[in-house]
């Protein structure tokens, strides 16, 4: 089972990787950490005190973000929110930062455009203020923005800040960049209007209480919600949808270029069929035709299994033509009545 650079880096930052080299690297990163933490704290104070300008768009903005680098399961939540806004009669647009590929469109933009076709405009631009204005110029019917990965993008005013915390790796090993995965100190949680615990089914009740207690030290009032990410089925090579049982009797190779492959890896054991190999690539990895050919030719495998995000990156490769590439369909499942409660808060922020 191959690992990505992210996985290897996490082993160093978490302390799992032992040895003199790893210890020295952690020491170097720890020496740089106070400078980053101080800079982020100063930046946040500048926004809090209106020293740095905050720009408003003429439509409500709902931000979905997080405190840590790496995957928190944010993209499925953005999809969920955009669809629920559509069902409520709104015409949303999703604003992405966007990590450009050679073809000029980001992975997330391609995936979300497919997933939200007929429901939401999807626009990728590093300057989200300019991006929102561009959307309104081209799509004036837009009446609400969903700001993807927006918690630290403070120059754009938002009417609601939803912060996601991954229960399997909640606080970036207790350190900000570069020693840990926190993008800013935990005090930043105080800005959140609501907090959504993701992958809540993958930790014990005791660990869940510890996470909630740590959150409450920085934000006493924001309501806490919880969800998990579950496989809803598979999308076959011909584009049709099928239940997970379609994997029964199959021998498949799983590949993915995502920030947190361990979350996907933990769910593989529950799939029908037999996983003969896994290969993890870095987040935003640009696949080559040779890599896809190598995966396709794995001995004993009759299906390649990937995420929707990876599919948009490999579908145009020559090796994808006729290849048995199936995609896992992911959906957000909330605990108890949390979906209704959270959606009510978000919709109330959109009302004039």
Short mmCIF file of C-alpha atoms in Angstrom, two decimals:
data_model
loop_
_atom_site.label_atom_id
_atom_site.label_comp_id
_atom_site.label_asym_id
_atom_site.label_seq_id
_atom_site.Cartn_x
_atom_site.Cartn_y
_atom_site.Cartn_z
CA UNK A 1 0.00 0.00 0.00
CA UNK A 2 1.75 3.16 -1.16
CA UNK A 3 1.59 6.38 0.81
CA UNK A 4 1.45 10.02 -0.25
CA UNK A 5 3.82 12.79 0.77
CA UNK A 6 0.99 14.12 2.96
CA UNK A 7 0.80 10.80 4.80
CA UNK A 8 4.56 10.77 5.33
CA UNK A 9 4.52 14.36 6.54
CA UNK A 10 1.73 13.61 9.00
CA UNK A 11 3.78 10.78 10.49
CA UNK A 12 6.59 13.25 11.17
CA UNK A 13 4.36 16.00 12.59
CA UNK A 14 2.38 13.62 14.79
CA UNK A 15 5.52 12.11 16.30
CA UNK A 16 4.74 8.68 14.88
CA UNK A 17 7.89 8.80 12.74
CA UNK A 18 10.82 8.10 15.05
CA UNK A 19 14.52 8.53 14.53
CA UNK A 20 17.09 11.30 14.65
CA UNK A 21 16.13 12.79 11.28
CA UNK A 22 12.44 13.10 12.16
CA UNK A 23 13.25 14.55 15.59
CA UNK A 24 15.59 17.14 14.10
CA UNK A 25 12.98 18.12 11.53
CA UNK A 26 10.32 18.56 14.22
CA UNK A 27 12.76 20.75 16.14
CA UNK A 28 13.40 22.98 13.13
CA UNK A 29 9.68 23.30 12.42
CA UNK A 30 8.95 24.07 16.08
CA UNK A 31 11.47 26.91 15.99
CA UNK A 32 9.59 28.50 13.09
CA UNK A 33 6.12 27.96 14.58
CA UNK A 34 6.01 31.08 16.85
CA UNK A 35 6.66 33.37 13.88
CA UNK A 36 3.73 31.93 11.93
CA UNK A 37 1.43 31.94 14.97
CA UNK A 38 2.30 35.56 15.74
CA UNK A 39 1.72 36.61 12.15
CA UNK A 40 -1.69 34.91 12.02
CA UNK A 41 -2.74 36.39 15.36
CA UNK A 42 -1.70 39.86 14.18
CA UNK A 43 -3.61 39.38 10.92
CA UNK A 44 -6.76 38.34 12.77
CA UNK A 45 -6.51 41.33 15.12
CA UNK A 46 -6.15 43.62 12.11
CA UNK A 47 -9.41 42.28 10.67
CA UNK A 48 -11.15 42.34 14.05
CA UNK A 49 -10.25 46.02 14.49
CA UNK A 50 -11.06 46.97 10.88
CA UNK A 51 -7.44 47.87 10.17
CA UNK A 52 -7.57 45.53 7.19
CA UNK A 53 -10.62 46.11 4.97
CA UNK A 54 -13.44 43.58 4.68
CA UNK A 55 -15.41 43.64 1.43
CA UNK A 56 -19.13 42.86 1.16
CA UNK A 57 -20.88 41.30 -1.79
CA UNK A 58 -24.48 42.38 -2.46
CA UNK A 59 -25.71 38.85 -1.65
CA UNK A 60 -25.51 36.74 1.53
CA UNK A 61 -22.35 34.66 1.94
CA UNK A 62 -22.24 31.32 3.78
CA UNK A 63 -18.69 30.14 4.50
CA UNK A 64 -17.71 26.48 4.91
CA UNK A 65 -14.19 26.23 6.29
CA UNK A 66 -11.86 24.62 8.77
CA UNK A 67 -8.91 25.30 11.05
CA UNK A 68 -6.53 22.67 9.74
CA UNK A 69 -4.76 21.84 6.51
CA UNK A 70 -5.74 18.52 5.02
CA UNK A 71 -9.07 16.89 4.36
CA UNK A 72 -11.91 17.46 6.80
CA UNK A 73 -14.63 16.22 4.45
CA UNK A 74 -15.49 19.75 3.41
CA UNK A 75 -16.37 19.17 -0.25
CA UNK A 76 -19.32 16.81 0.46
CA UNK A 77 -20.65 19.39 2.93
CA UNK A 78 -20.39 22.14 0.31
CA UNK A 79 -22.34 19.92 -2.09
CA UNK A 80 -24.94 19.19 0.58
CA UNK A 81 -25.40 22.89 1.35
CA UNK A 82 -25.68 23.94 -2.30
CA UNK A 83 -28.30 21.27 -2.96
CA UNK A 84 -30.33 22.20 0.12
CA UNK A 85 -30.25 25.86 -0.90
CA UNK A 86 -31.58 24.88 -4.33
CA UNK A 87 -34.34 22.81 -2.74
CA UNK A 88 -35.29 25.85 -0.65
CA UNK A 89 -35.76 27.90 -3.83
CA UNK A 90 -32.42 29.73 -3.83
CA UNK A 91 -29.97 30.12 -6.70
CA UNK A 92 -26.55 29.60 -5.15
CA UNK A 93 -23.05 30.05 -6.49
CA UNK A 94 -20.02 28.30 -5.00
CA UNK A 95 -16.84 30.37 -4.75
CA UNK A 96 -13.63 28.33 -4.79
CA UNK A 97 -10.04 29.35 -4.47
CA UNK A 98 -9.14 26.74 -7.06
CA UNK A 99 -5.92 24.83 -7.58
CA UNK A 100 -5.24 25.10 -11.29
CA UNK A 101 -4.47 22.11 -13.47
CA UNK A 102 -2.68 22.29 -16.77
CA UNK A 103 -6.06 22.45 -18.51
CA UNK A 104 -6.84 25.65 -16.63
CA UNK A 105 -9.65 24.40 -14.39
CA UNK A 106 -9.26 23.24 -10.80
CA UNK A 107 -10.05 19.72 -9.64
CA UNK A 108 -12.70 20.95 -7.24
CA UNK A 109 -14.31 23.16 -9.86
CA UNK A 110 -14.57 20.29 -12.35
CA UNK A 111 -15.99 17.93 -9.74
CA UNK A 112 -18.47 20.40 -8.24
CA UNK A 113 -19.58 21.58 -11.67
CA UNK A 114 -20.49 17.99 -12.51
CA UNK A 115 -22.10 17.29 -9.13
CA UNK A 116 -24.11 20.53 -9.01
CA UNK A 117 -25.13 20.76 -12.67
CA UNK A 118 -28.45 22.57 -12.94
CA UNK A 119 -28.28 23.61 -9.29
CA UNK A 120 -25.39 26.00 -8.67
CA UNK A 121 -22.83 28.13 -10.48
CA UNK A 122 -19.28 27.06 -9.56
CA UNK A 123 -16.56 29.69 -9.90
CA UNK A 124 -12.85 29.30 -9.05
CA UNK A 125 -10.69 32.38 -8.46
CA UNK A 126 -8.09 33.08 -5.75
CA UNK A 127 -9.60 36.53 -5.10
CA UNK A 128 -13.06 35.51 -3.93
CA UNK A 129 -14.27 39.13 -3.78
CA UNK A 130 -13.50 39.57 -7.47
CA UNK A 131 -14.88 36.09 -8.10
CA UNK A 132 -18.21 36.96 -6.53
CA UNK A 133 -18.49 40.12 -8.60
CA UNK A 134 -17.70 38.15 -11.76
CA UNK A 135 -20.44 35.65 -10.94
CA UNK A 136 -23.01 38.42 -10.44
CA UNK A 137 -22.04 39.98 -13.75
CA UNK A 138 -22.50 36.69 -15.63
CA UNK A 139 -25.28 35.22 -13.46
CA UNK A 140 -27.23 38.12 -11.91
CA UNK A 141 -29.93 35.72 -10.70
CA UNK A 142 -27.53 34.39 -8.04
CA UNK A 143 -29.01 35.15 -4.62
CA UNK A 144 -26.54 33.47 -2.21
CA UNK A 145 -22.86 32.52 -2.21
CA UNK A 146 -21.32 29.43 -0.65
CA UNK A 147 -17.70 30.24 0.18
CA UNK A 148 -15.64 27.05 -0.03
CA UNK A 149 -12.68 26.85 2.37
CA UNK A 150 -13.41 30.38 3.48
CA UNK A 151 -12.70 30.57 7.21
CA UNK A 152 -9.30 32.25 6.80
CA UNK A 153 -10.37 34.30 3.74
CA UNK A 154 -11.36 37.19 5.97
CA UNK A 155 -11.27 39.99 3.40
CA UNK A 156 -14.69 38.78 2.21
CA UNK A 157 -17.57 39.44 4.61
CA UNK A 158 -19.65 36.40 5.42
CA UNK A 159 -23.06 36.18 7.04
CA UNK A 160 -22.40 32.74 8.52
CA UNK A 161 -19.20 30.87 9.36
CA UNK A 162 -19.60 27.09 9.50
CA UNK A 163 -16.38 25.47 10.71
CA UNK A 164 -15.68 21.78 10.16
CA UNK A 165 -13.56 19.75 12.57
CA UNK A 166 -12.48 16.24 11.61
CA UNK A 167 -12.88 14.04 14.69
CA UNK A 168 -10.07 11.75 13.52
CA UNK A 169 -7.54 14.61 13.42
CA UNK A 170 -9.23 17.59 15.08
CA UNK A 171 -6.55 20.07 16.08
CA UNK A 172 -3.54 19.63 13.82
CA UNK A 173 -1.43 17.88 16.49
CA UNK A 174 -1.73 20.96 18.70
CA UNK A 175 0.55 23.14 16.60
CA UNK A 176 0.15 25.73 13.87
CA UNK A 177 2.16 25.66 10.64
CA UNK A 178 4.83 24.59 10.06
CA UNK A 179 5.12 22.38 13.17
CA UNK A 180 1.51 21.20 12.93
CA UNK A 181 -1.50 21.38 10.65
CA UNK A 182 -3.36 24.29 12.24
CA UNK A 183 -3.79 27.21 9.86
CA UNK A 184 -4.28 29.56 12.80
CA UNK A 185 -4.36 29.29 16.60
CA UNK A 186 -7.37 27.54 18.13
CA UNK A 187 -8.59 30.89 19.44
CA UNK A 188 -9.87 31.46 15.91
CA UNK A 189 -12.73 29.08 16.70
CA UNK A 190 -14.34 31.99 18.52
CA UNK A 191 -15.41 33.42 15.14
CA UNK A 192 -17.49 30.35 14.22
CA UNK A 193 -21.27 30.66 14.15
CA UNK A 194 -21.66 26.86 14.13
CA UNK A 195 -19.26 23.92 14.29
CA UNK A 196 -19.75 20.64 12.44
CA UNK A 197 -17.85 17.58 13.64
CA UNK A 198 -17.13 15.35 10.65
CA UNK A 199 -16.32 11.62 10.70
CA UNK A 200 -17.92 11.50 14.14
CA UNK A 201 -18.56 7.78 13.72
CA UNK A 202 -14.83 7.02 13.62
CA UNK A 203 -14.02 7.96 17.24
CA UNK A 204 -15.16 6.71 20.63
CA UNK A 205 -17.72 8.54 22.75
CA UNK A 206 -14.95 9.46 25.18
CA UNK A 207 -12.80 10.97 22.46
CA UNK A 208 -15.82 12.85 21.15
CA UNK A 209 -16.37 14.42 24.58
CA UNK A 210 -12.70 15.46 24.73
CA UNK A 211 -12.99 17.18 21.35
CA UNK A 212 -16.18 18.99 22.34
CA UNK A 213 -14.61 20.10 25.62
CA UNK A 214 -11.58 21.50 23.77
CA UNK A 215 -13.88 23.39 21.39
CA UNK A 216 -15.82 24.91 24.28
CA UNK A 217 -12.63 26.40 25.71
CA UNK A 218 -12.50 28.64 22.62
CA UNK A 219 -16.18 29.02 21.68
CA UNK A 220 -18.86 28.60 24.33
CA UNK A 221 -21.87 29.53 22.28
CA UNK A 222 -21.69 28.13 18.73
CA UNK A 223 -23.99 25.11 18.37
CA UNK A 224 -22.24 21.80 17.74
CA UNK A 225 -23.46 19.37 15.10
CA UNK A 226 -22.09 16.05 13.91
CA UNK A 227 -22.06 14.02 10.72
CA UNK A 228 -20.25 11.19 9.04
CA UNK A 229 -19.34 10.53 5.44
CA UNK A 230 -20.76 7.33 4.02
CA UNK A 231 -20.54 5.57 0.69
CA UNK A 232 -23.89 5.97 -1.03
CA UNK A 233 -23.03 3.63 -3.90
CA UNK A 234 -20.81 3.52 -6.96
CA UNK A 235 -20.91 5.18 -10.34
CA UNK A 236 -20.02 2.67 -13.02
CA UNK A 237 -17.76 3.19 -16.03
CA UNK A 238 -20.78 3.98 -18.22
CA UNK A 239 -21.90 6.75 -15.83
CA UNK A 240 -24.84 4.86 -14.35
CA UNK A 241 -25.31 4.56 -10.59
CA UNK A 242 -25.37 1.27 -8.73
CA UNK A 243 -25.53 0.18 -5.08
CA UNK A 244 -22.39 -0.87 -3.24
CA UNK A 245 -23.44 -4.49 -3.76
CA UNK A 246 -22.24 -4.09 -7.36
CA UNK A 247 -18.74 -4.58 -5.93
CA UNK A 248 -19.60 -8.07 -4.66
CA UNK A 249 -17.37 -10.62 -6.35
CA UNK A 250 -15.11 -7.90 -7.76
CA UNK A 251 -11.39 -7.52 -7.13
CA UNK A 252 -10.53 -3.84 -7.20
CA UNK A 253 -7.63 -1.42 -6.93
CA UNK A 254 -8.31 1.78 -5.01
CA UNK A 255 -6.42 4.95 -5.92
CA UNK A 256 -6.89 8.51 -4.73
CA UNK A 257 -5.08 11.84 -4.55
CA UNK A 258 -6.68 13.38 -1.47
CA UNK A 259 -5.38 15.19 1.59
CA UNK A 260 -6.53 12.63 4.14
CA UNK A 261 -6.48 9.13 2.61
CA UNK A 262 -6.71 7.45 6.02
CA UNK A 263 -10.40 8.37 6.24
CA UNK A 264 -11.09 6.62 2.94
CA UNK A 265 -8.85 3.73 3.89
CA UNK A 266 -10.80 3.11 7.09
CA UNK A 267 -14.02 2.68 5.11
CA UNK A 268 -12.65 0.17 2.61
CA UNK A 269 -13.01 -2.78 4.97
CA UNK A 270 -16.78 -2.40 4.87
CA UNK A 271 -17.02 -2.65 1.09
CA UNK A 272 -18.13 -5.82 -0.68
CA UNK A 273 -15.60 -7.49 -2.94
CA UNK A 274 -11.84 -7.66 -2.42
CA UNK A 275 -9.41 -4.76 -2.39
CA UNK A 276 -6.21 -6.12 -3.92
CA UNK A 277 -4.19 -2.89 -3.72
CA UNK A 278 -4.34 0.76 -2.69
CA UNK A 279 -2.25 3.60 -4.02
CA UNK A 280 -2.37 7.07 -2.51
CA UNK A 281 -1.17 10.17 -4.32
CA UNK A 282 -0.68 13.72 -3.09
CA UNK A 283 -3.65 16.06 -2.96
CA UNK A 284 -4.14 17.81 -6.34
CA UNK A 285 -1.89 15.22 -7.99
CA UNK A 286 -1.82 15.43 -11.79
CA UNK A 287 -2.05 11.88 -13.07
CA UNK A 288 -0.02 10.69 -16.03
CA UNK A 289 -1.23 8.20 -18.59
CA UNK A 290 1.52 5.86 -17.46
CA UNK A 291 0.30 5.92 -13.87
CA UNK A 292 -3.24 5.10 -14.90
CA UNK A 293 -1.99 2.33 -17.20
CA UNK A 294 0.00 0.86 -14.31
CA UNK A 295 -3.07 0.92 -12.07
CA UNK A 296 -5.24 -0.61 -14.78
CA UNK A 297 -2.76 -3.43 -15.32
CA UNK A 298 -2.54 -4.44 -11.65
CA UNK A 299 -2.51 -8.27 -11.62
CA UNK A 300 -5.74 -9.87 -10.46
CA UNK A 301 -7.82 -6.67 -10.49
CA UNK A 302 -10.89 -6.22 -12.66
CA UNK A 303 -12.03 -2.77 -11.45
CA UNK A 304 -10.32 0.52 -10.62
CA UNK A 305 -12.05 2.36 -7.79
CA UNK A 306 -11.53 6.07 -7.10
CA UNK A 307 -13.25 9.19 -5.79
CA UNK A 308 -15.24 11.63 -7.92
CA UNK A 309 -12.39 14.10 -7.44
CA UNK A 310 -9.90 11.67 -8.97
CA UNK A 311 -12.25 10.75 -11.82
CA UNK A 312 -12.29 14.30 -13.17
CA UNK A 313 -8.48 14.19 -13.28
CA UNK A 314 -8.12 10.89 -15.13
CA UNK A 315 -11.15 10.76 -17.41
CA UNK A 316 -9.43 12.56 -20.30
CA UNK A 317 -6.32 10.34 -20.27
CA UNK A 318 -5.96 7.88 -23.17
CA UNK A 319 -5.67 4.99 -20.70
CA UNK A 320 -9.12 5.83 -19.32
CA UNK A 321 -10.81 4.90 -22.59
CA UNK A 322 -12.63 1.65 -22.00
CA UNK A 323 -11.02 1.18 -18.58
CA UNK A 324 -13.26 -0.23 -15.82
CA UNK A 325 -13.04 2.88 -13.61
CA UNK A 326 -15.77 3.07 -10.98
CA UNK A 327 -16.27 5.98 -8.60
CA UNK A 328 -17.32 5.85 -4.98
CA UNK A 329 -20.27 8.16 -4.34
CA UNK A 330 -20.01 9.90 -0.98
CA UNK A 331 -22.81 11.48 1.01
CA UNK A 332 -23.11 13.36 4.29
CA UNK A 333 -25.19 11.70 6.99
CA UNK A 334 -26.05 13.76 10.03
CA UNK A 335 -26.67 12.55 13.54
CA UNK A 336 -30.16 12.70 15.03
CA UNK A 337 -31.95 15.93 14.06
CA UNK A 338 -28.74 17.82 13.31
CA UNK A 339 -29.37 18.28 9.60
CA UNK A 340 -32.67 20.07 10.12
CA UNK A 341 -31.27 22.25 12.91
CA UNK A 342 -28.13 23.27 11.03
CA UNK A 343 -30.01 23.94 7.81
CA UNK A 344 -32.48 26.16 9.68
CA UNK A 345 -29.58 28.28 10.98
CA UNK A 346 -28.01 28.57 7.55
CA UNK A 347 -31.28 29.50 5.85
CA UNK A 348 -32.03 32.11 8.50
CA UNK A 349 -28.70 33.79 7.66
CA UNK A 350 -29.82 34.08 4.02
CA UNK A 351 -33.11 35.79 4.78
CA UNK A 352 -33.20 39.56 4.10
#
